[in-house]
XYZ file of C-alpha atoms in Angstrom:
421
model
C 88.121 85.459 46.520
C 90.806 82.711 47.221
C 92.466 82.773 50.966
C 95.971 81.370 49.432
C 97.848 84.762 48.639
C 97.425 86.260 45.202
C 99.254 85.998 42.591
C 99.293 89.233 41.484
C 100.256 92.575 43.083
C 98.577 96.213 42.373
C 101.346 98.762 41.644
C 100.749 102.454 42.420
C 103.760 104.356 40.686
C 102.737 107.817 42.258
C 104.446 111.198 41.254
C 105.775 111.820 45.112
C 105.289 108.180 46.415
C 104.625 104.493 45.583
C 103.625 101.864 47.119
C 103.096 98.197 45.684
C 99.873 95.842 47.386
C 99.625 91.988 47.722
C 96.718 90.503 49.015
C 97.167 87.541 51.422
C 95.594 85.781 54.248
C 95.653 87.884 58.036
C 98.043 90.395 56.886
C 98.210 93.998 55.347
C 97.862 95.083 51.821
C 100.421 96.979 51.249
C 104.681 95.846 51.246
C 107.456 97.061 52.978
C 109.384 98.787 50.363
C 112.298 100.559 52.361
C 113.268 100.303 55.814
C 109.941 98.615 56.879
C 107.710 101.683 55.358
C 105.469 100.689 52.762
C 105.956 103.890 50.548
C 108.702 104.146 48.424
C 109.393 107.984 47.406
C 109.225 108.462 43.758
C 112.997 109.714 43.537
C 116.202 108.181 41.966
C 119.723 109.934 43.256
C 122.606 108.935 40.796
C 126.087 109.447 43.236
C 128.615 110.582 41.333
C 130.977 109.923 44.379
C 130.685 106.512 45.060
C 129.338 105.268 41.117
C 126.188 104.152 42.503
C 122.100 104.272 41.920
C 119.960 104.969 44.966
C 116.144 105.142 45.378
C 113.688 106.769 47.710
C 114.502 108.282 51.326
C 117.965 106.907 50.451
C 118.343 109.240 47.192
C 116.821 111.921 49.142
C 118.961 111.530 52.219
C 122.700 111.223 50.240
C 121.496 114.140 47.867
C 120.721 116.421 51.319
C 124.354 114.960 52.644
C 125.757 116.598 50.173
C 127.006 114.274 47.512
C 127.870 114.773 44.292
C 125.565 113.950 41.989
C 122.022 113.653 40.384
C 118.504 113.805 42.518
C 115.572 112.812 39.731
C 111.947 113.308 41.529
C 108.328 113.887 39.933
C 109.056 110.704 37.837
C 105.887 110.156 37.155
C 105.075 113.590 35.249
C 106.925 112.411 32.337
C 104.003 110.039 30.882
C 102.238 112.115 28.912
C 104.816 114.971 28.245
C 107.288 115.712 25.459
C 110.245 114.372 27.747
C 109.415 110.959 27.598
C 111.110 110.013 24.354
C 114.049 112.300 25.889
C 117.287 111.875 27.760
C 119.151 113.788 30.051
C 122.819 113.832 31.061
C 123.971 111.131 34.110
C 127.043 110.475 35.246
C 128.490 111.665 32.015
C 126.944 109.659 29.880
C 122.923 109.870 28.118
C 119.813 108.048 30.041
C 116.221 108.206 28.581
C 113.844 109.133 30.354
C 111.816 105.939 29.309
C 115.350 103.845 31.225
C 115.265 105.807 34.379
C 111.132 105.118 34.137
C 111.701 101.759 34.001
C 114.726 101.031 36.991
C 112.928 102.980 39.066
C 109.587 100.476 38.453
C 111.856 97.550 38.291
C 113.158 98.521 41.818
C 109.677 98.490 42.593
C 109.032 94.947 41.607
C 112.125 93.585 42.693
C 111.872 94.524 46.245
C 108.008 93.346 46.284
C 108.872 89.973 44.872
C 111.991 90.075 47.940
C 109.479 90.557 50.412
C 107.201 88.484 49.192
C 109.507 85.247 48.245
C 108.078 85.092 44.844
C 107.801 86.301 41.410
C 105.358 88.739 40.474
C 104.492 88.348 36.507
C 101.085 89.834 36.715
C 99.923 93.142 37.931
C 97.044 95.888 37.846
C 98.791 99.351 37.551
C 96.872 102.379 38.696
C 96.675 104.927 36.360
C 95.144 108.560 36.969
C 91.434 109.504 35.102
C 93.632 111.711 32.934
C 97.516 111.651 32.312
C 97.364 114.814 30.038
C 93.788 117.098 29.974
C 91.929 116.983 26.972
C 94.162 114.880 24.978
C 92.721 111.333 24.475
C 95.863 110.297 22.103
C 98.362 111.621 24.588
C 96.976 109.961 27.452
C 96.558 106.709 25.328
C 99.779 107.260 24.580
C 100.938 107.631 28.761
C 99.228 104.586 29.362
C 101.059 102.527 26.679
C 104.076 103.750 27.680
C 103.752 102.748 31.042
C 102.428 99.617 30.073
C 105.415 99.064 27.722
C 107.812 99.395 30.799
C 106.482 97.407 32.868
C 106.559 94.863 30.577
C 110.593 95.712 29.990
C 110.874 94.411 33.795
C 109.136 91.468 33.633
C 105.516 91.795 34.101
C 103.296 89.614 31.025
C 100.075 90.045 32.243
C 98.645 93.723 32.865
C 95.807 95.697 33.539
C 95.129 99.223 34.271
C 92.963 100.968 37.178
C 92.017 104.458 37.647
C 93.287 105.216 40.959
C 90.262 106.861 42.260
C 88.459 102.904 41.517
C 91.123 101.362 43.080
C 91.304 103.529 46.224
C 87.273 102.788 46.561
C 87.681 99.231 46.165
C 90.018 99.320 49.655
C 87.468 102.095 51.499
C 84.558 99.589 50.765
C 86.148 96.224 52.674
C 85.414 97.852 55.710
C 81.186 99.124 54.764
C 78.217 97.828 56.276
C 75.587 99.129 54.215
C 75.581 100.376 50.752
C 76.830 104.256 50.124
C 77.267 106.453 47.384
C 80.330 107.670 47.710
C 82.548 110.246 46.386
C 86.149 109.718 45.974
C 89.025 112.362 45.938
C 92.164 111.547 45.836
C 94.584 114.181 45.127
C 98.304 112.857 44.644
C 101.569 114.328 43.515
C 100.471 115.213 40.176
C 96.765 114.676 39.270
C 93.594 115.248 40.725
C 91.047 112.564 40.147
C 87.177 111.999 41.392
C 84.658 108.734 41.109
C 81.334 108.737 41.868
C 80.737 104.485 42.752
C 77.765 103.446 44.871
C 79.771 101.032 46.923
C 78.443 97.932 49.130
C 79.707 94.446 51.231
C 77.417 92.877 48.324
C 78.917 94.842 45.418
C 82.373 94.183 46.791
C 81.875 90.456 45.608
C 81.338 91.001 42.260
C 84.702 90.966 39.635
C 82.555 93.180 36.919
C 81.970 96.285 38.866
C 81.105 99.089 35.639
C 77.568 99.607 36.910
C 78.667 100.746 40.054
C 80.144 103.825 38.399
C 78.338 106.465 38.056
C 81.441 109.234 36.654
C 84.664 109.453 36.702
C 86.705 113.139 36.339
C 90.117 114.346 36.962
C 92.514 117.540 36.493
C 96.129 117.565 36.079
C 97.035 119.246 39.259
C 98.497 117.568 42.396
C 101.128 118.037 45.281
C 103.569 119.324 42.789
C 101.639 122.058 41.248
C 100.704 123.179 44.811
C 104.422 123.147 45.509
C 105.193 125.506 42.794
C 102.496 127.748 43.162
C 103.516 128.233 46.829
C 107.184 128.489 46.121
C 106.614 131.095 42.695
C 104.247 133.043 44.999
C 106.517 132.928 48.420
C 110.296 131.870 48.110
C 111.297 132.898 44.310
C 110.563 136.607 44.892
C 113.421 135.977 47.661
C 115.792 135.164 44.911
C 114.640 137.792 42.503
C 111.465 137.006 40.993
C 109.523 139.975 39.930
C 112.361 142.226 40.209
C 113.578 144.540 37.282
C 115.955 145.274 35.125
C 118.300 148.596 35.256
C 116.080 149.603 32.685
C 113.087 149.314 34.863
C 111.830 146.222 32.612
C 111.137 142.909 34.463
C 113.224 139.999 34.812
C 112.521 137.144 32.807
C 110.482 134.634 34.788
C 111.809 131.007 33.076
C 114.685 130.389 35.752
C 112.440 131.266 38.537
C 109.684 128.377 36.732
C 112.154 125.849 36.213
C 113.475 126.031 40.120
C 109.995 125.739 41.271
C 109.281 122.789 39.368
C 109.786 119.263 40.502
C 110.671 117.683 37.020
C 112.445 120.198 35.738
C 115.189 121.641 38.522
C 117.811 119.686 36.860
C 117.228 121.703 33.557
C 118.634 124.783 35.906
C 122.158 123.492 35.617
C 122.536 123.433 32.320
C 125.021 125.618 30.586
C 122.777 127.228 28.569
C 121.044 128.158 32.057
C 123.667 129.217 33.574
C 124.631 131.700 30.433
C 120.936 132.765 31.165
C 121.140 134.200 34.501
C 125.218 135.463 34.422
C 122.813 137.619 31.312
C 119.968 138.230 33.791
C 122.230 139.377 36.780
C 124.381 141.791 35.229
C 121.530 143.691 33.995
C 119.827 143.154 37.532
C 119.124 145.912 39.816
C 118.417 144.038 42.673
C 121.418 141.902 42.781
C 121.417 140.867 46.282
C 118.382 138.996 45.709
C 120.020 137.429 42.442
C 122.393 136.596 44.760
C 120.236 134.051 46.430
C 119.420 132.619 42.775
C 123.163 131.971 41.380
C 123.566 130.525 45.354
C 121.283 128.493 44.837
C 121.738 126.467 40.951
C 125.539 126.983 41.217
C 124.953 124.842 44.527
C 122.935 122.518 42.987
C 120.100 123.626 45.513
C 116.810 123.096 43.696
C 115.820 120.054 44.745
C 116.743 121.006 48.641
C 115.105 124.227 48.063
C 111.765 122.387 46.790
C 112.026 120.294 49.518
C 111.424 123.064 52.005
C 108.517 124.511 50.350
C 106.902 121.304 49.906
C 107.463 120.841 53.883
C 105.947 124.518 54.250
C 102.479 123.477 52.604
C 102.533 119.955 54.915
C 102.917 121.926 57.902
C 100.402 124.975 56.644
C 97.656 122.182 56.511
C 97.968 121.840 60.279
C 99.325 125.193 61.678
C 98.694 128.604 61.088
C 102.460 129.838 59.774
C 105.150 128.470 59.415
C 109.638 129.546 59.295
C 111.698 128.850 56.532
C 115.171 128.570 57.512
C 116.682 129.627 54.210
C 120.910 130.667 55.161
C 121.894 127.752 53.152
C 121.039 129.866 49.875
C 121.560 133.257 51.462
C 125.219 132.307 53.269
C 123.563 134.813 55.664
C 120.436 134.508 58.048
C 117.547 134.482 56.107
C 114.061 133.420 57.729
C 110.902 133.672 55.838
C 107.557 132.894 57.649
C 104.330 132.032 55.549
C 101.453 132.085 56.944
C 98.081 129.919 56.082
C 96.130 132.940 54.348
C 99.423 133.360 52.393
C 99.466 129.543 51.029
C 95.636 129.543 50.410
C 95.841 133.006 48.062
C 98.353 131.142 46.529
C 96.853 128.064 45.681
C 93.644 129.447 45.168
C 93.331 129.698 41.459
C 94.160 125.604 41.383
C 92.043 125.070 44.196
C 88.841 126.182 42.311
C 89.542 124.963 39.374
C 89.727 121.256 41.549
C 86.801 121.967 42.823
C 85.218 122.770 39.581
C 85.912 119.458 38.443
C 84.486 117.939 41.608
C 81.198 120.154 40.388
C 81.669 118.547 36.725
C 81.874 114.930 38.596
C 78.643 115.611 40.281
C 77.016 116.656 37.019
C 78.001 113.605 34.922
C 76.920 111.402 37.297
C 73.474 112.831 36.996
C 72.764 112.698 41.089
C 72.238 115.569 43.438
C 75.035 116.752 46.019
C 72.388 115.997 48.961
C 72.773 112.417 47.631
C 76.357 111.790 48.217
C 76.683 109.889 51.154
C 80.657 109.844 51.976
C 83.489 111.656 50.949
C 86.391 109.628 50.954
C 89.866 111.383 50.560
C 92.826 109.724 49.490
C 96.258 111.059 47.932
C 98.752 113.371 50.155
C 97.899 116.464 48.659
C 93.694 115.967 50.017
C 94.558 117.216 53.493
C 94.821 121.058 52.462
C 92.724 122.894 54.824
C 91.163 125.057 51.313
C 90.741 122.719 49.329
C 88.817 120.096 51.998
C 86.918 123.409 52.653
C 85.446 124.496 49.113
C 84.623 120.385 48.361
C 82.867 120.745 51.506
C 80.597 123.706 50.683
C 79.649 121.778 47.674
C 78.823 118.811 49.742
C 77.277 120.161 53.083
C 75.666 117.094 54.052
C 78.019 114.327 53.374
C 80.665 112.920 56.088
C 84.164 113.119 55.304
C 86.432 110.558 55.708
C 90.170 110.182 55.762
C 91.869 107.032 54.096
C 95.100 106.240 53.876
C 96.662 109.511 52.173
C 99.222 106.855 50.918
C 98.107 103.791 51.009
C 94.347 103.219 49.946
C 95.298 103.237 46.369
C 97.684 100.747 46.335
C 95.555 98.611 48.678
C 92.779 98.843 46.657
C 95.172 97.854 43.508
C 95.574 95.004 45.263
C 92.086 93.643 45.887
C 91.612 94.107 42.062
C 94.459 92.367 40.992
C 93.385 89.331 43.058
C 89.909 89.523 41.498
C 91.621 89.759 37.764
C 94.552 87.316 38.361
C 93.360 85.391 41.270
């Protein structure tokens, strides 16, 4: 592989974060993308105050001070679903979802090619095993799409790497010997596994397909772990659960669309808001409804997400864990969650990641007892439950801890220099 920097980047558009890599001589992988970080947070905040576009910490911060306006996050989970060839209100006017898809990725580009001092025309894109589970035409479709954007901003030559590859291309620059390893990298919005035997020989070669013994994903990531936690925790706080005057139960959807990153927004809809002034009056618990109108007629969602997804970071390290929860209440409202809590909630997706990490195993046609590593990537591998079941599977091989949000788009890098030189 040439010294001279390459002259192609690896992009990894994640659900929660991205991150764009550059190979070149005695320096890191991965760009600065925002104040000297090299992830960029998947999120696009549209100020209605001041007219302008935002992206990253910056959207998140002037959403959370309180402007006027609209926080998109989760961008990622619309490849490969029906809202793609949608569009949604901005600033009073109509944006597909394919436009704000491709400023955020041209933001992307644009402040690589800054740093950088160049022009990046060529790229490898990671792309999860599976955009959509058990539909080969939908995911084709995902993948086109994505390819057809980043073409919109500029990029004529691309390729496509499934992130679990790429983030075992970056693990093995630092081997000595040869290992059969396991990846799992668990992200924002998919869960994805590779089998590669792995080697400081292997590394040199640009044709790598032997080396890959299966490949296996789920779509379930960060964000389905975030609304599991917050349907199973926080929404019976607002409601959820509770009945009728009639003693029937309350219709679930508002409760669903709250806890779900890509699809807050759709809670401040008209039609929504006709929905729960329907819901409430025939509420019998309207205290807790309370919480609820607080919370979309405040335009809360995303702030409210925001705490349960810090909740299930801080249960992967500590035992329980406060919500602080008055700015939905108007009163004191604390809420403490504990780790046995988060784990019966995220149990049923838990096993069924695991399964797949069992299915992995079997299409790859070797033993557990052979696996020597376990590499985990993605920011949603550090729960405590799900490191735990992956290790009962695996009892004898070493775990070890990439970059949760990094190794992917490093690795995207080393294959876009071995592509695109």
């Amino acid at each position: 592989m040439s010294v001279s920097p390459a002259r192609a980047c690896g992009i990894d558009f994640g659900t929660s974060n991205s991150t764009v890599g550059w190979l070149r001589p005695e320096a890191g992988a991965l760009i600065p993308l925002e104040d000297g970080k090299v992830t960029l947070p998947s999120a696009v905040f549209f100020n209605a105050d001041e007219d302008t576009t935002c992206f990253g910490r910056a959207a998140l911060a002037e959403y959370l001070d309180g402007y006027e306006g609209r926080l998109m996050r989760a961008l990622k989970s619309l490849l490969g679903s029906s809202l793609i060839d949608g569009s949604t209100e901005v600033l009073g006017r109509q944006l597909s979802y394919r436009e704000l898809l491709r400023q955020f990725i041209g933001e992307l580009k644009t402040r690589a090619e800054g740093f950088a001092g160049r022009r990046f025309e060529a790229a490898v894109l990671g792309r999860p095993v599976h955009f959509v589970d058990d539909d080969e035409d939908a995911d084709r479709r995902a993948q086109d799409t994505l390819g057809e954007i980043a073409r919109s901003v500029g990029f004529t030559e691309i390729a496509f790497q499934f992130e679990p590859i790429a983030a075992a291309f970056h693990y093995e620059q630092d081997l000595a010997r040869e290992e059969l390893v396991l990846i799992v990298d668990i992200g924002g919005g998919t869960a994805d596994f590779s089998i590669v035997r792995l080697s400081p020989e292997r590394a040199k070669r640009v044709e790598r397909r032997e080396d890959l013994l299966a490949n296996a994903g789920v779509h379930i990531g960060g964000t389905d772990f975030d609304r599991a936690l917050s349907l199973a925790e926080v929404m019976p706080l607002l409601g959820m659960n509770s009945q009728k005057k009639s003693g029937i139960e309350i219709p679930s959807a508002p409760f669903f669309r709250l806890a779900t990153w890509h699809l807050i927004n759709f809670s401040y809809t008209r039609a929504a808001w006709n929905e729960l002034q329907e819901i409430y009056r025939d509420a019998a618990e309207r205290d807790k409804l309370d919480r609820l109108l607080n919370t979309v007629s405040q335009r809360d969602g995303h702030w409210l997400a925001l705490q349960v997804e810090q909740a299930k970071i801080g249960l992967s390290g500590q035992e329980c864990v406060s919500l602080e929860l008055d700015r939905i209440a108007r009163a004191p409202l604390a809420h403490t969650i504990d780790r046995a809590a988060m784990d019966a909630a995220l149990a049923p997706l838990t096993t069924r990641v695991r399964d797949t990490v069992a299915q992995t195993l079997a299409g790859a046609g070797v033993p557990a007892s052979r696996i020597d590593t376990v590499f985990f990537t993605g920011g949603s591998s550090g729960i405590s439950l799900l490191r735990k079941q992956i290790a009962e599977l695996l009892p004898d091989a070493r775990a070890v801890e990439g970059d949760l949000f990094g190794s992917i788009g490093a690795g995207l890098a080393v294959e876009a220099a071995r592509r695109f030189g």
